[in-house]
CSV table of C-alpha atoms and ligand atoms in Angstrom, one decimal:
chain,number,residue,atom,x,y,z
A,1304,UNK,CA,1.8,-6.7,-19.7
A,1305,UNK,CA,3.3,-4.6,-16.6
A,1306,UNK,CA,6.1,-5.0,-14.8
A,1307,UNK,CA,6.5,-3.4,-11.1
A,1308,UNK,CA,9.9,-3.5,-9.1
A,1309,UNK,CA,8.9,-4.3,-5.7
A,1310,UNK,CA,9.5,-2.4,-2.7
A,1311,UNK,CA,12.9,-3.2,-0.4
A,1312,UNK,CA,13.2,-2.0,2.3
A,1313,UNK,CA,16.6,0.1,3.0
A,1314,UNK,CA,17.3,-1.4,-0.9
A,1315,UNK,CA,15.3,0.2,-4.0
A,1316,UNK,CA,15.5,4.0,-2.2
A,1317,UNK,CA,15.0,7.5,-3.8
A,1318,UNK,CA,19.4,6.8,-4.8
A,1319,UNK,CA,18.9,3.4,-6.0
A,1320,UNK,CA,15.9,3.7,-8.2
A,1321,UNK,CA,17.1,6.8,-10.1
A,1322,UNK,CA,20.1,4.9,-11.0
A,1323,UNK,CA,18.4,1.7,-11.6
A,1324,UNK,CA,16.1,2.9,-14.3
A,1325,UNK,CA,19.0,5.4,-16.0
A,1326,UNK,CA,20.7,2.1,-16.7
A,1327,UNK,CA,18.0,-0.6,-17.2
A,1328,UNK,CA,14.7,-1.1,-19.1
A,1329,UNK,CA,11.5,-3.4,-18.9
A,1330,UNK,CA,9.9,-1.6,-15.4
A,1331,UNK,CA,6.5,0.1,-15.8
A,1332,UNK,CA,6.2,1.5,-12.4
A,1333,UNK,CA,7.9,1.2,-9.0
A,1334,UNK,CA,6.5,0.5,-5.8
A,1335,UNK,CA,8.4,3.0,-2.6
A,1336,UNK,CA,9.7,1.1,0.5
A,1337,UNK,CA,7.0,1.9,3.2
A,1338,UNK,CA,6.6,4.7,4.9
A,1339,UNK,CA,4.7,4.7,8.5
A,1340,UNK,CA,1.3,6.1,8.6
A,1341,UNK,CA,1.8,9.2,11.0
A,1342,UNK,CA,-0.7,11.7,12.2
A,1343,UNK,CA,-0.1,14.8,10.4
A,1344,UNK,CA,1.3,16.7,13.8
A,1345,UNK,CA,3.7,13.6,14.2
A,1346,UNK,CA,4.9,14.7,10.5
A,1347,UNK,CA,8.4,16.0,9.4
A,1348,UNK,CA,8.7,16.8,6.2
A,1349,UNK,CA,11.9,14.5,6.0
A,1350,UNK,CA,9.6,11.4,7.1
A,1351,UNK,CA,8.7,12.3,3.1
A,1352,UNK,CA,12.1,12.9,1.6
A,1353,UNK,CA,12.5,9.5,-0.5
A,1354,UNK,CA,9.3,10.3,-2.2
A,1355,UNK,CA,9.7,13.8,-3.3
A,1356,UNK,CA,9.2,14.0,-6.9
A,1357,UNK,CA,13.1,13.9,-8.4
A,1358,UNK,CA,14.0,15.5,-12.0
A,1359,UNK,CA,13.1,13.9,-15.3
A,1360,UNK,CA,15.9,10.5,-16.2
A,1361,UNK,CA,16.8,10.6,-19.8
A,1362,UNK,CA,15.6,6.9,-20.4
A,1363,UNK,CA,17.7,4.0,-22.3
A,1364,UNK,CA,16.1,4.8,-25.7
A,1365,UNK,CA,17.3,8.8,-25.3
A,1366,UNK,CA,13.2,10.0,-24.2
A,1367,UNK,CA,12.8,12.0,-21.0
A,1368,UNK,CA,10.6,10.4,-18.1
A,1369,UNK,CA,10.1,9.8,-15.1
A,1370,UNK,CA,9.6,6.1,-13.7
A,1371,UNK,CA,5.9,6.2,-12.2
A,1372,UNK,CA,6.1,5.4,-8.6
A,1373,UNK,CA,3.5,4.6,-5.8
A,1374,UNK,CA,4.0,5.5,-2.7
A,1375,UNK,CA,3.6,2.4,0.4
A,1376,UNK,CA,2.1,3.4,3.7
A,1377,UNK,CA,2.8,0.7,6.3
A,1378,UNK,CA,-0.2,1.5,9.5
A,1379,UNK,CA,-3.8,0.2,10.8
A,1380,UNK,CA,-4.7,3.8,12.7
A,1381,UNK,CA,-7.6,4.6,10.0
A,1382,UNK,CA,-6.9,8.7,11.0
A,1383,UNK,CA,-3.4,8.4,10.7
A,1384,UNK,CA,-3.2,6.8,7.9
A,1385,UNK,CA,-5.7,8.9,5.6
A,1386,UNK,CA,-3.7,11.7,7.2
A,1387,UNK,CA,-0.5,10.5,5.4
A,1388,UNK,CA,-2.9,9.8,2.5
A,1389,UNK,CA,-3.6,13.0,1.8
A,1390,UNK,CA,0.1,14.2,2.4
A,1391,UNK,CA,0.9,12.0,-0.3
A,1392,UNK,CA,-1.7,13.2,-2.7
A,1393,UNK,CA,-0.7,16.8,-2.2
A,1394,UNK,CA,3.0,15.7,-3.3
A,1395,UNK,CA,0.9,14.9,-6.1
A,1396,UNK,CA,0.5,10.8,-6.1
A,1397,UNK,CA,-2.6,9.5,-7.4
A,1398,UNK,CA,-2.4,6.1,-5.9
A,1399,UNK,CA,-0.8,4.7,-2.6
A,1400,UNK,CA,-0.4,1.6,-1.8
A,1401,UNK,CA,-0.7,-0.4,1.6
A,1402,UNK,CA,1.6,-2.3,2.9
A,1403,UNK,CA,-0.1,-5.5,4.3
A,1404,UNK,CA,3.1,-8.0,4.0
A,1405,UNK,CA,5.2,-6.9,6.6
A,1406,UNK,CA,6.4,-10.2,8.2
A,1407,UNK,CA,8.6,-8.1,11.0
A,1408,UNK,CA,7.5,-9.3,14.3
A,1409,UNK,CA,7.9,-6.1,15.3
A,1410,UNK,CA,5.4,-5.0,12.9
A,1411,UNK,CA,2.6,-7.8,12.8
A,1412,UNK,CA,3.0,-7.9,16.6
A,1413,UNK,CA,1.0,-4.5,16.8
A,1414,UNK,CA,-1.5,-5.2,13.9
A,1415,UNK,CA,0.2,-4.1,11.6
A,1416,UNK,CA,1.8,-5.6,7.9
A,1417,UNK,CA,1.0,-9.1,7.8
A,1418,UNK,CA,0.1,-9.1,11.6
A,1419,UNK,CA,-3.6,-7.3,10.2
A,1420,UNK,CA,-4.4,-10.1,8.0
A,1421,UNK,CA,-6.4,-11.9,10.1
A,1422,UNK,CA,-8.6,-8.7,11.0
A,1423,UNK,CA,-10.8,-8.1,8.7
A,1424,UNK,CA,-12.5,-5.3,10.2
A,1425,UNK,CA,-9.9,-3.6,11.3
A,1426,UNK,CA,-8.7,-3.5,7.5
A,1427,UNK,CA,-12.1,-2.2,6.4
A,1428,UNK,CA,-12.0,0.5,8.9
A,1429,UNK,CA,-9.2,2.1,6.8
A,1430,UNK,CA,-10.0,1.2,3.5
A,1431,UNK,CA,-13.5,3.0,4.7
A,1432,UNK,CA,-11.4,6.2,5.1
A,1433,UNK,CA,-8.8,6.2,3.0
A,1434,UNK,CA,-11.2,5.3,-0.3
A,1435,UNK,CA,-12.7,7.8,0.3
A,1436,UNK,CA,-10.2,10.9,0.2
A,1437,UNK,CA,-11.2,12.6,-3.5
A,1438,UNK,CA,-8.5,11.8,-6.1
A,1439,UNK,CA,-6.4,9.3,-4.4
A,1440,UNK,CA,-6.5,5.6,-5.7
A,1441,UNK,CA,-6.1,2.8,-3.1
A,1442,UNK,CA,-3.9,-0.2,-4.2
A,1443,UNK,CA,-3.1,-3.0,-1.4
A,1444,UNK,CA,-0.1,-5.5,-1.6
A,1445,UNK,CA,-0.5,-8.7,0.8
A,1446,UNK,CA,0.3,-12.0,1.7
A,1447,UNK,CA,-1.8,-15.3,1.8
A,1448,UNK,CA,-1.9,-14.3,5.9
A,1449,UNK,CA,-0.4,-14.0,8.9
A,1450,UNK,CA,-0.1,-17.8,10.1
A,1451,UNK,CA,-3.3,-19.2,8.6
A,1452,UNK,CA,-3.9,-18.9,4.0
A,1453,UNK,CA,-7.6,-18.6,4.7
A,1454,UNK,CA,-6.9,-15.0,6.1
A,1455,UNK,CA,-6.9,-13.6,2.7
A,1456,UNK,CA,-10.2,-15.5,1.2
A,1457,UNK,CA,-12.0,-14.1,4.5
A,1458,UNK,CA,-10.6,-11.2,3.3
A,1459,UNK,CA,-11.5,-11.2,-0.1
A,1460,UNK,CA,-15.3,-9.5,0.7
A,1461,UNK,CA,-13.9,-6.7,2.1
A,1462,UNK,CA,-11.2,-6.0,-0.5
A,1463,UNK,CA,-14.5,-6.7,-3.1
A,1464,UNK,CA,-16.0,-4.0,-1.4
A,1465,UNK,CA,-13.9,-1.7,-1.8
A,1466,UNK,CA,-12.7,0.3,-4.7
A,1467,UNK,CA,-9.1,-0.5,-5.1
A,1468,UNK,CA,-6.7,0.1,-8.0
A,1469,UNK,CA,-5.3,-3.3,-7.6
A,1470,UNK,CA,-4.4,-6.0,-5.3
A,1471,UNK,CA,-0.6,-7.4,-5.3
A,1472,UNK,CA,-0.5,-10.6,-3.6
A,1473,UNK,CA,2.9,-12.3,-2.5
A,1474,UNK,CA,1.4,-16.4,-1.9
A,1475,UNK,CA,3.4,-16.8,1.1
A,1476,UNK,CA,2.6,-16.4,4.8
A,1477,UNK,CA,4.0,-13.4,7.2
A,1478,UNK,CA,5.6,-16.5,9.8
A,1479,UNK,CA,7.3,-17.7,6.8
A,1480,UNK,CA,9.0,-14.8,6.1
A,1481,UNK,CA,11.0,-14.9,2.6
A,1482,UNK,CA,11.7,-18.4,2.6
A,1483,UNK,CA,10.1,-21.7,1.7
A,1484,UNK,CA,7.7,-22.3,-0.8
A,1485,UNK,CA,5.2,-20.0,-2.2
A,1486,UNK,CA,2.0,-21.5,-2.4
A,1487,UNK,CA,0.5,-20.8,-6.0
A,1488,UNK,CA,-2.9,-23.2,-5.4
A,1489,UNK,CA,-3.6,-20.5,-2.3
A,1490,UNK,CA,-2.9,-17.6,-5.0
A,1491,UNK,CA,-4.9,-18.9,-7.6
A,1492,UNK,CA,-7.9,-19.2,-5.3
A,1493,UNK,CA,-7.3,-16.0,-3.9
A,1494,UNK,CA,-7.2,-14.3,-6.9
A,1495,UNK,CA,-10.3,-15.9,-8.4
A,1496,UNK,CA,-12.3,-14.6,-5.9
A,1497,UNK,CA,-11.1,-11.3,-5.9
A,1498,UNK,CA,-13.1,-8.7,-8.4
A,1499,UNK,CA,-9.6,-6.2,-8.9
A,1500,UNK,CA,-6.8,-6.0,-10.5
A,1501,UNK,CA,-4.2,-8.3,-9.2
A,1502,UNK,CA,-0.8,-8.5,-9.7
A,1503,UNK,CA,1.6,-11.5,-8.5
A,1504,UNK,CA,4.4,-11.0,-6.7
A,1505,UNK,CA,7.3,-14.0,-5.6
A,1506,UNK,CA,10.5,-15.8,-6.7
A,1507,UNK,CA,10.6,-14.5,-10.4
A,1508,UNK,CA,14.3,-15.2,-10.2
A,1509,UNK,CA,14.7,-15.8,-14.2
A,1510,UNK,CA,12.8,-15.9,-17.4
A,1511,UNK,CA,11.8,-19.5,-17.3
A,1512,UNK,CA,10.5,-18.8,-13.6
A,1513,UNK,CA,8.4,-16.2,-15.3
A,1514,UNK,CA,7.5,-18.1,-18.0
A,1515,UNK,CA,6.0,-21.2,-16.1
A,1516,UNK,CA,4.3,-18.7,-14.1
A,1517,UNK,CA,2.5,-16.8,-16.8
A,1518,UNK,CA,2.1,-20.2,-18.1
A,1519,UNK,CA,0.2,-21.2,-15.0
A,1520,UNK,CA,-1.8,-18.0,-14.7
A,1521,UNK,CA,-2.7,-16.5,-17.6
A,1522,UNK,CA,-5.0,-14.1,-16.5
A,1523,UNK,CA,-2.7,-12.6,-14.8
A,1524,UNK,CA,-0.9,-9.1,-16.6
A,1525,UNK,CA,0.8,-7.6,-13.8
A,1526,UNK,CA,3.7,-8.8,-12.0
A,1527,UNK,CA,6.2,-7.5,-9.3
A,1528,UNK,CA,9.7,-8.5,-9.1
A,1529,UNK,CA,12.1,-7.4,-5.9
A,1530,UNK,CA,14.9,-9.6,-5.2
A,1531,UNK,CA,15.2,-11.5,-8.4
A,1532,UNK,CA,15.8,-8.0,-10.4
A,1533,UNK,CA,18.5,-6.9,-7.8
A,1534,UNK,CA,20.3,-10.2,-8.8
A,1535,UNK,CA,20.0,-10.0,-12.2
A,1536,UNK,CA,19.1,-6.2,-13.1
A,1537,UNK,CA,18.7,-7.3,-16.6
A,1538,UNK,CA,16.1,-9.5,-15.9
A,1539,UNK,CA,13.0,-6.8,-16.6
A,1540,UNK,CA,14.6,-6.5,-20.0
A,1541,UNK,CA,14.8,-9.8,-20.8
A,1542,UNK,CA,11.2,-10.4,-19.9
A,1543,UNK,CA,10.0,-7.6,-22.1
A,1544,UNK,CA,12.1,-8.0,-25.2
A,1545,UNK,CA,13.6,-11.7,-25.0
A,1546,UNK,CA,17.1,-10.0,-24.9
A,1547,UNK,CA,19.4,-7.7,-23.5
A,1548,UNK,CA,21.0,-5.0,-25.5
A,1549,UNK,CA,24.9,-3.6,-25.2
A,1550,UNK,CA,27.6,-5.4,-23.2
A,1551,UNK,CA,26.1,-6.5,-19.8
A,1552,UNK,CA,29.5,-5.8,-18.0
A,1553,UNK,CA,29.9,-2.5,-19.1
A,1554,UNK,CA,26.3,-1.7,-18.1
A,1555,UNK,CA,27.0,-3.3,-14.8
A,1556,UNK,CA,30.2,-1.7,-14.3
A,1557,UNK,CA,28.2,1.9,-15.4
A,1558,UNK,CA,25.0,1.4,-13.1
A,1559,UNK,CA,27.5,0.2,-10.2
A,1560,UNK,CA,29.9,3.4,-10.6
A,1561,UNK,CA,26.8,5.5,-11.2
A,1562,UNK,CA,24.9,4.3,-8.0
A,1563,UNK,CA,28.4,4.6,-5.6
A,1564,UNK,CA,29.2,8.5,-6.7
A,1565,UNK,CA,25.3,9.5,-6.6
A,1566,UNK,CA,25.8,7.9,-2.7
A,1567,UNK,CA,29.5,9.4,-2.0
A,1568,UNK,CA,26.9,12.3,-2.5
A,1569,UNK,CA,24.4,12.3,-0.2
A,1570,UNK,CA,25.6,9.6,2.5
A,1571,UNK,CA,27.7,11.1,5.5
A,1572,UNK,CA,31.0,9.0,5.8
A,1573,UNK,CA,32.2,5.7,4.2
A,1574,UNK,CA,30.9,3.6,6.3
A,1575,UNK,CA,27.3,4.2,5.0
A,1576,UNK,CA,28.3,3.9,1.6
A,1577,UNK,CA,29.9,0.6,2.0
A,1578,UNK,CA,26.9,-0.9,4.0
A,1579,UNK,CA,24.4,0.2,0.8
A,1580,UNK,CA,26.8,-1.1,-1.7
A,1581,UNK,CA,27.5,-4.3,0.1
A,1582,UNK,CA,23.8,-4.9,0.3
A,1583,UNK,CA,23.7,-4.8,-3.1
A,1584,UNK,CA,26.9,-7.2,-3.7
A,1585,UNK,CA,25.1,-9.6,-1.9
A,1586,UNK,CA,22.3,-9.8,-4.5
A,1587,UNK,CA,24.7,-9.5,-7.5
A,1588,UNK,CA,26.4,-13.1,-6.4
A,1589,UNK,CA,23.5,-14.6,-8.2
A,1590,UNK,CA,25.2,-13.7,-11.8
A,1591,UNK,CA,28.4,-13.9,-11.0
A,1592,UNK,CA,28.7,-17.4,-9.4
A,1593,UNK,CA,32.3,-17.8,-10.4
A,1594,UNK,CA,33.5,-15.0,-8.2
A,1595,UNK,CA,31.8,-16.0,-5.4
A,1596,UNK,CA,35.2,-16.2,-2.9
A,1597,UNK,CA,35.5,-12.5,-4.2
A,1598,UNK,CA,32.0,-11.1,-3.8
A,1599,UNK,CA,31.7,-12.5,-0.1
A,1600,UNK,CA,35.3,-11.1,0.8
A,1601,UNK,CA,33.7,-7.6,-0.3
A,1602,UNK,CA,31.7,-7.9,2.5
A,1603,UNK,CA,34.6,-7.4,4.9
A,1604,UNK,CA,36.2,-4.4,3.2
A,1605,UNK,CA,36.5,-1.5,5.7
A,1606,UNK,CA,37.7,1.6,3.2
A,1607,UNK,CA,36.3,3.0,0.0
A,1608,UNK,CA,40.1,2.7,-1.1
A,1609,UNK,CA,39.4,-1.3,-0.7
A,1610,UNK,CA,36.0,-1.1,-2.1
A,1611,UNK,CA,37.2,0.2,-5.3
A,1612,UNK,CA,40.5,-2.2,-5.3
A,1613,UNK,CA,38.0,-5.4,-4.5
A,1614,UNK,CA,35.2,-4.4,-7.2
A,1615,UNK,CA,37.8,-4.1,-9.7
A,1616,UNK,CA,39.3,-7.0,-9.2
A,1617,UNK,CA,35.8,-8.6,-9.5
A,1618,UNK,CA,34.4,-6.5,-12.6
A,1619,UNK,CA,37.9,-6.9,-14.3
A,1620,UNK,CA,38.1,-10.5,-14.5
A,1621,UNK,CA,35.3,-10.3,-17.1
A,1622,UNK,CA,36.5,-8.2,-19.5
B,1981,LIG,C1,15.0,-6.6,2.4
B,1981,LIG,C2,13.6,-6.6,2.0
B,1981,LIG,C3,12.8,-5.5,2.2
B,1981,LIG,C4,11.4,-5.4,1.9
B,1981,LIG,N1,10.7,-4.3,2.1
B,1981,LIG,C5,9.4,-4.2,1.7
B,1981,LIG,C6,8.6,-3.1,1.9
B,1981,LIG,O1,9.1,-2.0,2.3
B,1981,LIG,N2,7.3,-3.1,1.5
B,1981,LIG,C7,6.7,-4.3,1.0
B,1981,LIG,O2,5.5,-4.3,0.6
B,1981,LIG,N3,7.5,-5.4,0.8
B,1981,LIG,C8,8.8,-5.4,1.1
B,1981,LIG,N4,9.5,-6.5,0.9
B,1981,LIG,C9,8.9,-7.7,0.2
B,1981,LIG,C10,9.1,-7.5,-1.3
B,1981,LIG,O3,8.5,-6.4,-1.8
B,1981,LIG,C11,8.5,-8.7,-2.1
B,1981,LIG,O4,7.2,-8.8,-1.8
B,1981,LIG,C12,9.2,-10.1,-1.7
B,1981,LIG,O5,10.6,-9.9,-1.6
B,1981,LIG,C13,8.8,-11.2,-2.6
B,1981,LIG,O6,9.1,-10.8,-4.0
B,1981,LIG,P1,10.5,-11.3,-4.7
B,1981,LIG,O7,10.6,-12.8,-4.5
B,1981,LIG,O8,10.3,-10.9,-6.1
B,1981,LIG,O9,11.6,-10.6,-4.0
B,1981,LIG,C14,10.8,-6.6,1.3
B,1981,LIG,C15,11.6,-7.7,1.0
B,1981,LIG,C16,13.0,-7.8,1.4
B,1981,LIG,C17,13.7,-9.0,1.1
């Protein structure tokens, strides 16, 4: 069984994932935020700087490794985006993956994310070229479609056609955002009708939401987890081994100090650095429902000084 950590935007970035997997276990792989597909004299190489390969991590059990990571291109220009391909392969990836989940109105609204669902020749145009460049595996994530779940099982042929490494599929619709229900009929018919790989992604939150969903779909080997192991970054862990080793608050307290000096580092000026760690506060609430008065008042500090004072009241009321 895999396990991926999805990509989030602005969230799980070059920073956060090195410190993520230095402190927790049960990932295989990661999936990058997208990039855009860009034609290569549109290029700088900064548009590339979250996916440069980083140094090895010493890993929880003492070995040295590096988390395998794909690479997302978000795009529908088939030149563009097999020019960004190839970019990408040069850095060395062997498999990107495209983003066609984007529920961003500014994104679908030019054909682009979720908003290319319901073109399915436009999608083959691009999977025409970018199959084809030597060495470079094609995976796709999606949704169920853009307004409409028959998108994806009109869809299906094309994706069939193709030779893909895999096909992660999030069974909600791009107009529904990242609320409501998933819809796990639509997903199981999708993903008996399609001939790859396919991974599920959506609302693993905890183990027993895990459970009843490899209960339900036991075919299925791969999943992908964003938000849920942002809330509860033990959760990978727990899925793999049944239990978490060492004292969860000192490993909390370690990733959190870990992941706020390695972006003192490279962020220019506090107020940066207390966005990206707020962000993340807002996830941890989940596991710390008692100091939820606390955890939202972080959201109004205004000083690193405060920052430190507020998490320490919140960490230190666990010891
Ligand atoms: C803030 C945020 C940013 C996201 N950025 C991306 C992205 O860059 N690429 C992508 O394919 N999906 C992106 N997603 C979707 C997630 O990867 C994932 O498909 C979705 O959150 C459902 O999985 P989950 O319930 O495990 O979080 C994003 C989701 C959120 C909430």
């Amino acid at each position: 069984m895999m396990l991926h950590l999805a990509p989030l935007q602005g969230l799980t970035n070059r920073v956060f994932r090195e410190a993520y997997f230095r402190h927790f276990g049960g990932f295989d792989a990661a999936l990058a935020p997208f990039i855009l597909a860009l034609r290569g004299s549109e290029v700088k190489a900064r548009h590339f700087k979250d996916l440069l390969p980083g140094p090895a991590e010493e890993g929880l059990d003492g070995s040295s490794r590096r988390m395998p990571l794909v690479p997302q291109v978000l795009g529908n220009e088939p030149v563009a985006f097999a020019e960004t391909a190839r970019v990408l392969a040069d850095l060395g990836y062997t498999e990107i993956n495209w983003n066609l989940g984007c529920p961003h109105q500014m994104v679908a609204g030019k054909q682009q994310g979720s908003g290319l669902l319901p073109f399915p020749g436009r999608v083959a145009e691009v999977l025409d070229s970018s199959c084809a460049i030597p060495g470079l595996g094609i995976s796709v994530k999606l949704r169920l479609g853009r307004s409409d779940p028959e998108d994806i099982m009109r869809l299906m042929p094309i994706l069939n056609d193709h030779p893909l490494v895999k096909v992660i599929i999030h069974p909600r619709l791009g107009t529904q955002m990242y609320r409501g229900e998933t819809d796990l009929d639509g997903f199981a018919r999708a993903a008996e009708l399609c001939r790859h790989i396919v991974v599920y992604n959506g609302d693993i939150i905890d183990r027993a939401s895990f459970e009843a969903l490899r209960a339900r779909f036991p075919g299925i080997d791969e999943w992908m987890i964003g938000r849920g192991a942002i809330s509860n970054p033990f959760l990978a862990e727990e899925i793999k081994t049944g239990a978490v080793a060492g004292d969860r608050e000192a490993r909390l307290r370690a990733w959190l100090n870990d992941i706020y000096r390695s972006y003192r580092e490279v962020l220019y000026g506090p107020a940066h650095v207390l966005d990206k760690m707020k962000e993340i506060w807002g996830y941890l609430g989940v596991i710390y429902p008692a100091e939820k008065k606390r955890i939202e008042s972080l959201a109004r500090v205004r000083t690193l000084l405060d920052y430190e004072v507020a998490v320490a009241g919140i960490l230190g009321t666990r010891r």
